[in-house]
Coordinates of C-alpha atoms in Angstrom, one line a residue:
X23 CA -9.9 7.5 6.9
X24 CA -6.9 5.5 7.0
X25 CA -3.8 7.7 8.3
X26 CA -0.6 7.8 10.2
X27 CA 2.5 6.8 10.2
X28 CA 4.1 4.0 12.0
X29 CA 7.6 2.6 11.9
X30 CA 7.8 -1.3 12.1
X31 CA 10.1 -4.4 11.7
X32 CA 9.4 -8.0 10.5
X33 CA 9.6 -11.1 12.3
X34 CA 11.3 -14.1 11.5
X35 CA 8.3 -15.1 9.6
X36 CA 7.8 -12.2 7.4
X37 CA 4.9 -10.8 9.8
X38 CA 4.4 -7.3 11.2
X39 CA 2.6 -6.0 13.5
X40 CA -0.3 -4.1 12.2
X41 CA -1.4 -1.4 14.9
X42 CA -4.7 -1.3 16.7
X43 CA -5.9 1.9 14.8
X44 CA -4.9 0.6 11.2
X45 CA -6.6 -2.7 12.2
X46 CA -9.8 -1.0 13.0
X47 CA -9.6 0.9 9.7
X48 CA -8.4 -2.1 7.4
X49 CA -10.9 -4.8 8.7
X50 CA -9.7 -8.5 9.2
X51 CA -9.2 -9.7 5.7
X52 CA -7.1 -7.5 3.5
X53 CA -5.7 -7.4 0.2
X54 CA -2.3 -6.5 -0.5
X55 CA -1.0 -5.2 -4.2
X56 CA 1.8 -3.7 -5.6
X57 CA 2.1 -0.1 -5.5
X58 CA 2.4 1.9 -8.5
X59 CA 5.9 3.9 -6.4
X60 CA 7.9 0.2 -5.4
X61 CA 5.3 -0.3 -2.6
X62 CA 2.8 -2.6 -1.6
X63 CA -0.7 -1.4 -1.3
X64 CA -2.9 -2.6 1.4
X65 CA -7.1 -2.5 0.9
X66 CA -9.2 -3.6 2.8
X67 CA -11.5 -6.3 1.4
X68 CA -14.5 -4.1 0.4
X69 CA -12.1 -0.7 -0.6
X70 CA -10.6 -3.5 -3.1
X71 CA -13.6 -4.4 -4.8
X72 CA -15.1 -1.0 -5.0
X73 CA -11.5 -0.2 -6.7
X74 CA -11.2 -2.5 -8.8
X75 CA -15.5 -1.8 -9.6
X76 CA -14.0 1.5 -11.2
X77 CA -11.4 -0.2 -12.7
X78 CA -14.0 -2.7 -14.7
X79 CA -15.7 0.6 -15.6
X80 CA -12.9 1.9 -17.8
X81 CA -12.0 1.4 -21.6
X82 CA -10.2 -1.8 -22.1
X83 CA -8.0 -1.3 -24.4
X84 CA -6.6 1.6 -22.3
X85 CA -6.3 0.3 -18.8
X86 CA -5.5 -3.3 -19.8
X87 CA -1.4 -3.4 -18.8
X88 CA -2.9 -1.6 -15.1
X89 CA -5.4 -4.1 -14.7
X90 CA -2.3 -6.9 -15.6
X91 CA -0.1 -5.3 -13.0
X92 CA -2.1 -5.0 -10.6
X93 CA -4.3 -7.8 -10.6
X94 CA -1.6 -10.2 -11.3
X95 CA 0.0 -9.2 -7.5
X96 CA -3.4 -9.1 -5.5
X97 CA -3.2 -11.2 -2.8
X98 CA -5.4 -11.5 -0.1
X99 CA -4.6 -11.9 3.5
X100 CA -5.4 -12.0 7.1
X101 CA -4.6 -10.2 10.1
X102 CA -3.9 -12.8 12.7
X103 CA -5.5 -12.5 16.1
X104 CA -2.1 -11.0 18.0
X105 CA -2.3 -8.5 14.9
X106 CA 0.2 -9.6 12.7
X107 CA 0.2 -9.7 9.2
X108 CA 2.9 -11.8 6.6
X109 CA 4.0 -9.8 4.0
X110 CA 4.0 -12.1 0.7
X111 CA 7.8 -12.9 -0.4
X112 CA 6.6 -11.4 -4.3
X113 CA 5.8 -8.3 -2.5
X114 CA 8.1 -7.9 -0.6
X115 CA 10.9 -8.7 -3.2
X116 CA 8.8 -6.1 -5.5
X117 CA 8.8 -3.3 -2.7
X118 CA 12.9 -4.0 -1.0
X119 CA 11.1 -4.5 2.1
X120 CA 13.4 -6.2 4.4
X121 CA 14.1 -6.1 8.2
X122 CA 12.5 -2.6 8.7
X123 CA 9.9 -0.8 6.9
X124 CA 7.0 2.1 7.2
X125 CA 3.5 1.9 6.9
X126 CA 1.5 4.9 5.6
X127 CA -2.0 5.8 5.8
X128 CA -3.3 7.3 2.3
X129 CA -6.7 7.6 2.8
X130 CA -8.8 4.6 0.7
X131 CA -5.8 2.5 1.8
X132 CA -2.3 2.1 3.3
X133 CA 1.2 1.7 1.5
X134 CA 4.1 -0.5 3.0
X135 CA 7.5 0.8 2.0
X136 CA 10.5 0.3 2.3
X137 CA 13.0 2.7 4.4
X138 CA 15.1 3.7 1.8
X139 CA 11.6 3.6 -0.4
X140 CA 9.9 6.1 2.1
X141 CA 13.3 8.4 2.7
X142 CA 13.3 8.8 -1.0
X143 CA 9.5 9.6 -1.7
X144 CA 9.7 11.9 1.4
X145 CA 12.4 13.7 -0.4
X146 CA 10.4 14.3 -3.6
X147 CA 7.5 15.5 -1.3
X148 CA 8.7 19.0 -0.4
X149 CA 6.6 21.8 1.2
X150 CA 6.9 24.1 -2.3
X151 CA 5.8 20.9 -4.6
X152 CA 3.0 20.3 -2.3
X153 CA 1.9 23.9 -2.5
X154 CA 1.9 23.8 -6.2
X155 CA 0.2 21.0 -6.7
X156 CA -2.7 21.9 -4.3
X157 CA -2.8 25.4 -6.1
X158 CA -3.4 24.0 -9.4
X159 CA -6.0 21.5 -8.2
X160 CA -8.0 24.6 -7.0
X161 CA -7.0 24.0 -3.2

């Protein structure tokens, strides 16, 4: 189960520092994507095929501009042996990642956001929404 919170800031070279319990959870080789909220998803390598698996399984026609957007920023990467990862300039651009950033831990995967990105979405997350919202999933 990939969790957490962590606070982090890029290098000169576009890296971070990907902590030792995310590292065990996300495996070497990664695959970063963009996020449907202005953040950059991070799979590892075999949570990304078994997602995009159920993506393949779905009507064409409907999931077609998903498959285009998501697809189209996949890029795969490697966490170096000190740890550190470099965010891909497209991705970073997409997500207004610049000298600091957050990663989360969502469970299948993590998300990379920006500050201002993760202050905002924290906002929207209040305790009486999330108590809705597990009420009417039957929580």
């Amino acid at each position: 189960m990939i969790s957490g919170k962590y606070d982090f800031s890029l290098d000169a070279k576009n890296r971070v520092f990907v902590p030792a319990k995310l590292r065990d959870e996300l495996g070497e080789q990664i695959v970063m994507v963009k996020g449907i909220d202005e953040c950059i998803s991070v799979y590892p390598l075999a949570g990304w095929e078994s997602f995009c698996a159920k993506l393949e399984a779905l009507p064409k026609t409907e999931i077609r501009h998903v498959k285009r957007f998501l697809y189209a920023s996949a890029i795969e990467c490697k966490i170096d042996g000190q740890g550190r990862v470099i965010i891909p300039t497209p991705l970073r651009d997409y997500a207004k990642v610049e000298k600091h950033a957050i990663i989360i831990g969502v469970g299948d995967h993590a998300e990379i956001w920006s500050q201002d990105g993760w202050t905002a979405e924290e906002e929207k997350a209040n305790s009486s929404n999330m108590e809705e919202m597990l009420i009417k999933l039957g929580f």
